[in-house]
Amino acid sequence: MELRHLLYFKTVAEELHFTKAATKLFISQPPLSRQIKELEEELGVQLFVRNNKRVALTNAGKYFKNEIDTMFAKLEESKELVRKIYEGVSGEFKIGYISSVYQSQLAEILKLMHQEFPYLKTSLFEVPTLAQITALEHGGLDVGILRAPVLSDKLKVESLFFDPFVVVLGGTDHKIDNQQELAAFLSKSPFIFFNKEFAPQYNQKLIEICQRMGFSPDITHEANNVHSILQLVEAGLGVSILPLSLKKQYAQLKVSFIELGAIPINTEVVLAYKESNKNPALTWFIKHYTQFKID
């Protein structure tokens, strides 16, 4: 049994007409009929019922068609993966990330990656979590650095670290002695945060933290990236609640980061990718990025 026999069978099973199948295969009808007969003899079953008016699959033929369809689909997938593996060492590797994750370690990983894959082009895209999930599912990104939860059964997720939330205030001379004073101060302050449609899970975390402190936040200003939020806080337009890891990333700004103390609410930073993506650059990136320690 050769692959061409299976292709001939698949085509006849789809067309249910020997002449049309032969035309599609660019062969004449008698050799096609002979090949199908040989296949049936090798299998020891009748795959088609033939008469002058119609061609139909037997029950055995229907089962065999399903198996062959699966086999050819797997073959096409393997061909595509082979191309991706080949292109992976000299093509483009696309990384998504969110603005609220400290990027120093990413730069270090990319330096090492260039040494390992000198002909690989790496492209970085600042994309919010929901948009990253869609891009990862459809192949628009190879890997994403984002915040949990990642609500997709098509993606594999690797935990990187847990990031506690802190209050961010403009200026560096704040004197707040306890959590009661902090809650009272925040309840009267305008908040600056991510747009709800842009980052719904993140927005919900803010609401949850404030509710646990006994008030609902007055979100006066919204922005679509953390840098803009911090600049508005520094300018005195309001306060925010953001991940602690940003303190090092934006150390140059005149803002204060105050711990929430008795409210241990964290956000989890994760890597997400399609497990079927066999790009060797992806395998290398996951191994080294997940081992990199966040200070």
PDB file of N, CA and C in Angstrom, residues 199-251:
ATOM      1  N   ALA A 199      -8.854  46.529  29.875  1.00  0.00           N
ATOM      2  CA  ALA A 199      -8.291  45.542  30.803  1.00  0.00           C
ATOM      3  C   ALA A 199      -9.319  45.197  31.870  1.00  0.00           C
ATOM      4  N   PRO A 200     -10.359  44.437  31.506  1.00  0.00           N
ATOM      5  CA  PRO A 200     -11.458  44.161  32.438  1.00  0.00           C
ATOM      6  C   PRO A 200     -11.037  43.428  33.710  1.00  0.00           C
ATOM      7  N   GLN A 201     -10.134  42.425  33.597  1.00  0.00           N
ATOM      8  CA  GLN A 201      -9.710  41.681  34.776  1.00  0.00           C
ATOM      9  C   GLN A 201      -8.920  42.574  35.732  1.00  0.00           C
ATOM     10  N   TYR A 202      -8.076  43.411  35.168  1.00  0.00           N
ATOM     11  CA  TYR A 202      -7.268  44.339  35.951  1.00  0.00           C
ATOM     12  C   TYR A 202      -8.165  45.347  36.661  1.00  0.00           C
ATOM     13  N   ASN A 203      -9.150  45.849  35.927  1.00  0.00           N
ATOM     14  CA  ASN A 203     -10.086  46.816  36.486  1.00  0.00           C
ATOM     15  C   ASN A 203     -10.845  46.218  37.667  1.00  0.00           C
ATOM     16  N   GLN A 204     -11.228  44.944  37.529  1.00  0.00           N
ATOM     17  CA  GLN A 204     -11.975  44.272  38.594  1.00  0.00           C
ATOM     18  C   GLN A 204     -11.128  44.122  39.854  1.00  0.00           C
ATOM     19  N   LYS A 205      -9.823  43.908  39.679  1.00  0.00           N
ATOM     20  CA  LYS A 205      -8.925  43.812  40.833  1.00  0.00           C
ATOM     21  C   LYS A 205      -8.932  45.109  41.639  1.00  0.00           C
ATOM     22  N   LEU A 206      -8.910  46.244  40.934  1.00  0.00           N
ATOM     23  CA  LEU A 206      -8.934  47.548  41.602  1.00  0.00           C
ATOM     24  C   LEU A 206     -10.210  47.691  42.430  1.00  0.00           C
ATOM     25  N   ILE A 207     -11.338  47.346  41.815  1.00  0.00           N
ATOM     26  CA  ILE A 207     -12.618  47.438  42.521  1.00  0.00           C
ATOM     27  C   ILE A 207     -12.603  46.562  43.766  1.00  0.00           C
ATOM     28  N   GLU A 208     -12.073  45.339  43.607  1.00  0.00           N
ATOM     29  CA  GLU A 208     -12.034  44.397  44.731  1.00  0.00           C
ATOM     30  C   GLU A 208     -11.185  44.930  45.882  1.00  0.00           C
ATOM     31  N   ILE A 209     -10.011  45.467  45.564  1.00  0.00           N
ATOM     32  CA  ILE A 209      -9.129  45.996  46.609  1.00  0.00           C
ATOM     33  C   ILE A 209      -9.800  47.141  47.361  1.00  0.00           C
ATOM     34  N   CYS A 210     -10.367  48.067  46.617  1.00  0.00           N
ATOM     35  CA  CYS A 210     -11.011  49.231  47.247  1.00  0.00           C
ATOM     36  C   CYS A 210     -12.216  48.813  48.090  1.00  0.00           C
ATOM     37  N   GLN A 211     -12.992  47.871  47.609  1.00  0.00           N
ATOM     38  CA  GLN A 211     -14.146  47.403  48.373  1.00  0.00           C
ATOM     39  C   GLN A 211     -13.712  46.754  49.683  1.00  0.00           C
ATOM     40  N   ARG A 212     -12.591  46.025  49.634  1.00  0.00           N
ATOM     41  CA  ARG A 212     -12.085  45.406  50.857  1.00  0.00           C
ATOM     42  C   ARG A 212     -11.551  46.443  51.838  1.00  0.00           C
ATOM     43  N   MET A 213     -11.232  47.643  51.315  1.00  0.00           N
ATOM     44  CA  MET A 213     -10.804  48.742  52.186  1.00  0.00           C
ATOM     45  C   MET A 213     -11.987  49.592  52.637  1.00  0.00           C
ATOM     46  N   GLY A 214     -13.180  49.281  52.134  1.00  0.00           N
ATOM     47  CA  GLY A 214     -14.389  49.936  52.623  1.00  0.00           C
ATOM     48  C   GLY A 214     -14.937  51.059  51.776  1.00  0.00           C
ATOM     49  N   PHE A 215     -14.523  51.173  50.513  1.00  0.00           N
ATOM     50  CA  PHE A 215     -15.049  52.237  49.658  1.00  0.00           C
ATOM     51  C   PHE A 215     -15.013  51.801  48.194  1.00  0.00           C
ATOM     52  N   SER A 216     -15.699  52.554  47.354  1.00  0.00           N
ATOM     53  CA  SER A 216     -15.661  52.327  45.908  1.00  0.00           C
ATOM     54  C   SER A 216     -14.826  53.435  45.274  1.00  0.00           C
ATOM     55  N   PRO A 217     -13.896  53.089  44.390  1.00  0.00           N
ATOM     56  CA  PRO A 217     -12.999  54.110  43.831  1.00  0.00           C
ATOM     57  C   PRO A 217     -13.708  55.049  42.863  1.00  0.00           C
ATOM     58  N   ASP A 218     -13.298  56.295  42.924  1.00  0.00           N
ATOM     59  CA  ASP A 218     -13.798  57.298  41.979  1.00  0.00           C
ATOM     60  C   ASP A 218     -12.796  57.380  40.819  1.00  0.00           C
ATOM     61  N   ILE A 219     -13.035  56.593  39.759  1.00  0.00           N
ATOM     62  CA  ILE A 219     -12.102  56.540  38.624  1.00  0.00           C
ATOM     63  C   ILE A 219     -12.364  57.755  37.739  1.00  0.00           C
ATOM     64  N   THR A 220     -11.500  58.741  37.881  1.00  0.00           N
ATOM     65  CA  THR A 220     -11.673  60.021  37.184  1.00  0.00           C
ATOM     66  C   THR A 220     -10.961  60.047  35.839  1.00  0.00           C
ATOM     67  N   HIS A 221      -9.791  59.411  35.777  1.00  0.00           N
ATOM     68  CA  HIS A 221      -9.000  59.394  34.545  1.00  0.00           C
ATOM     69  C   HIS A 221      -8.682  57.943  34.158  1.00  0.00           C
ATOM     70  N   GLU A 222      -8.701  57.656  32.880  1.00  0.00           N
ATOM     71  CA  GLU A 222      -8.367  56.319  32.384  1.00  0.00           C
ATOM     72  C   GLU A 222      -7.289  56.423  31.311  1.00  0.00           C
ATOM     73  N   ALA A 223      -6.457  55.372  31.218  1.00  0.00           N
ATOM     74  CA  ALA A 223      -5.399  55.326  30.207  1.00  0.00           C
ATOM     75  C   ALA A 223      -5.228  53.878  29.768  1.00  0.00           C
ATOM     76  N   ASN A 224      -4.546  53.687  28.632  1.00  0.00           N
ATOM     77  CA  ASN A 224      -4.376  52.343  28.088  1.00  0.00           C
ATOM     78  C   ASN A 224      -2.970  51.783  28.269  1.00  0.00           C
ATOM     79  N   ASN A 225      -2.124  52.489  29.039  1.00  0.00           N
ATOM     80  CA  ASN A 225      -0.822  51.915  29.376  1.00  0.00           C
ATOM     81  C   ASN A 225      -0.367  52.459  30.722  1.00  0.00           C
ATOM     82  N   VAL A 226       0.467  51.670  31.386  1.00  0.00           N
ATOM     83  CA  VAL A 226       0.841  51.995  32.759  1.00  0.00           C
ATOM     84  C   VAL A 226       1.726  53.246  32.831  1.00  0.00           C
ATOM     85  N   HIS A 227       2.504  53.507  31.800  1.00  0.00           N
ATOM     86  CA  HIS A 227       3.359  54.700  31.807  1.00  0.00           C
ATOM     87  C   HIS A 227       2.512  55.968  31.882  1.00  0.00           C
ATOM     88  N   SER A 228       1.432  56.016  31.115  1.00  0.00           N
ATOM     89  CA  SER A 228       0.546  57.183  31.145  1.00  0.00           C
ATOM     90  C   SER A 228      -0.111  57.332  32.510  1.00  0.00           C
ATOM     91  N   ILE A 229      -0.513  56.201  33.101  1.00  0.00           N
ATOM     92  CA  ILE A 229      -1.133  56.251  34.432  1.00  0.00           C
ATOM     93  C   ILE A 229      -0.171  56.861  35.445  1.00  0.00           C
ATOM     94  N   LEU A 230       1.082  56.397  35.436  1.00  0.00           N
ATOM     95  CA  LEU A 230       2.067  56.892  36.400  1.00  0.00           C
ATOM     96  C   LEU A 230       2.414  58.360  36.157  1.00  0.00           C
ATOM     97  N   GLN A 231       2.441  58.773  34.909  1.00  0.00           N
ATOM     98  CA  GLN A 231       2.709  60.187  34.624  1.00  0.00           C
ATOM     99  C   GLN A 231       1.587  61.075  35.162  1.00  0.00           C
ATOM    100  N   LEU A 232       0.348  60.607  35.025  1.00  0.00           N
ATOM    101  CA  LEU A 232      -0.790  61.374  35.554  1.00  0.00           C
ATOM    102  C   LEU A 232      -0.759  61.421  37.077  1.00  0.00           C
ATOM    103  N   VAL A 233      -0.342  60.301  37.705  1.00  0.00           N
ATOM    104  CA  VAL A 233      -0.202  60.278  39.165  1.00  0.00           C
ATOM    105  C   VAL A 233       0.893  61.257  39.589  1.00  0.00           C
ATOM    106  N   GLU A 234       2.021  61.236  38.901  1.00  0.00           N
ATOM    107  CA  GLU A 234       3.132  62.128  39.222  1.00  0.00           C
ATOM    108  C   GLU A 234       2.715  63.592  39.086  1.00  0.00           C
ATOM    109  N   ALA A 235       1.841  63.869  38.117  1.00  0.00           N
ATOM    110  CA  ALA A 235       1.377  65.244  37.892  1.00  0.00           C
ATOM    111  C   ALA A 235       0.339  65.691  38.918  1.00  0.00           C
ATOM    112  N   GLY A 236      -0.053  64.800  39.823  1.00  0.00           N
ATOM    113  CA  GLY A 236      -0.984  65.164  40.879  1.00  0.00           C
ATOM    114  C   GLY A 236      -2.447  65.091  40.505  1.00  0.00           C
ATOM    115  N   LEU A 237      -2.765  64.363  39.432  1.00  0.00           N
ATOM    116  CA  LEU A 237      -4.154  64.282  38.978  1.00  0.00           C
ATOM    117  C   LEU A 237      -4.952  63.178  39.663  1.00  0.00           C
ATOM    118  N   GLY A 238      -4.290  62.385  40.509  1.00  0.00           N
ATOM    119  CA  GLY A 238      -5.006  61.340  41.207  1.00  0.00           C
ATOM    120  C   GLY A 238      -4.056  60.286  41.739  1.00  0.00           C
ATOM    121  N   VAL A 239      -4.643  59.181  42.214  1.00  0.00           N
ATOM    122  CA  VAL A 239      -3.876  58.060  42.764  1.00  0.00           C
ATOM    123  C   VAL A 239      -4.182  56.816  41.946  1.00  0.00           C
ATOM    124  N   SER A 240      -3.416  55.748  42.184  1.00  0.00           N
ATOM    125  CA  SER A 240      -3.696  54.496  41.489  1.00  0.00           C
ATOM    126  C   SER A 240      -3.275  53.326  42.370  1.00  0.00           C
ATOM    127  N   ILE A 241      -3.668  52.128  41.967  1.00  0.00           N
ATOM    128  CA  ILE A 241      -3.227  50.891  42.611  1.00  0.00           C
ATOM    129  C   ILE A 241      -2.656  50.012  41.508  1.00  0.00           C
ATOM    130  N   LEU A 242      -1.355  49.716  41.627  1.00  0.00           N
ATOM    131  CA  LEU A 242      -0.636  49.033  40.554  1.00  0.00           C
ATOM    132  C   LEU A 242       0.292  47.956  41.132  1.00  0.00           C
ATOM    133  N   PRO A 243       0.842  47.086  40.304  1.00  0.00           N
ATOM    134  CA  PRO A 243       1.755  46.047  40.792  1.00  0.00           C
ATOM    135  C   PRO A 243       3.074  46.628  41.314  1.00  0.00           C
ATOM    136  N   LEU A 244       3.601  46.035  42.357  1.00  0.00           N
ATOM    137  CA  LEU A 244       4.823  46.506  43.000  1.00  0.00           C
ATOM    138  C   LEU A 244       6.029  46.445  42.069  1.00  0.00           C
ATOM    139  N   SER A 245       6.059  45.487  41.139  1.00  0.00           N
ATOM    140  CA  SER A 245       7.225  45.323  40.259  1.00  0.00           C
ATOM    141  C   SER A 245       7.507  46.572  39.428  1.00  0.00           C
ATOM    142  N   LEU A 246       6.535  47.456  39.303  1.00  0.00           N
ATOM    143  CA  LEU A 246       6.730  48.682  38.526  1.00  0.00           C
ATOM    144  C   LEU A 246       7.620  49.696  39.246  1.00  0.00           C
ATOM    145  N   LYS A 247       7.814  49.498  40.536  1.00  0.00           N
ATOM    146  CA  LYS A 247       8.606  50.454  41.315  1.00  0.00           C
ATOM    147  C   LYS A 247      10.011  50.588  40.755  1.00  0.00           C
ATOM    148  N   LYS A 248      10.641  49.464  40.402  1.00  0.00           N
ATOM    149  CA  LYS A 248      11.988  49.505  39.843  1.00  0.00           C
ATOM    150  C   LYS A 248      11.973  50.068  38.428  1.00  0.00           C
ATOM    151  N   GLN A 249      10.977  49.705  37.656  1.00  0.00           N
ATOM    152  CA  GLN A 249      10.911  50.139  36.259  1.00  0.00           C
ATOM    153  C   GLN A 249      10.769  51.647  36.141  1.00  0.00           C
ATOM    154  N   TYR A 250      10.055  52.262  37.096  1.00  0.00           N
ATOM    155  CA  TYR A 250       9.798  53.707  37.009  1.00  0.00           C
ATOM    156  C   TYR A 250      10.377  54.438  38.223  1.00  0.00           C
ATOM    157  N   ALA A 251      11.579  54.032  38.608  1.00  0.00           N
ATOM    158  CA  ALA A 251      12.223  54.628  39.781  1.00  0.00           C
ATOM    159  C   ALA A 251      12.507  56.118  39.603  1.00  0.00           C
TER     160      ALA A 251
END
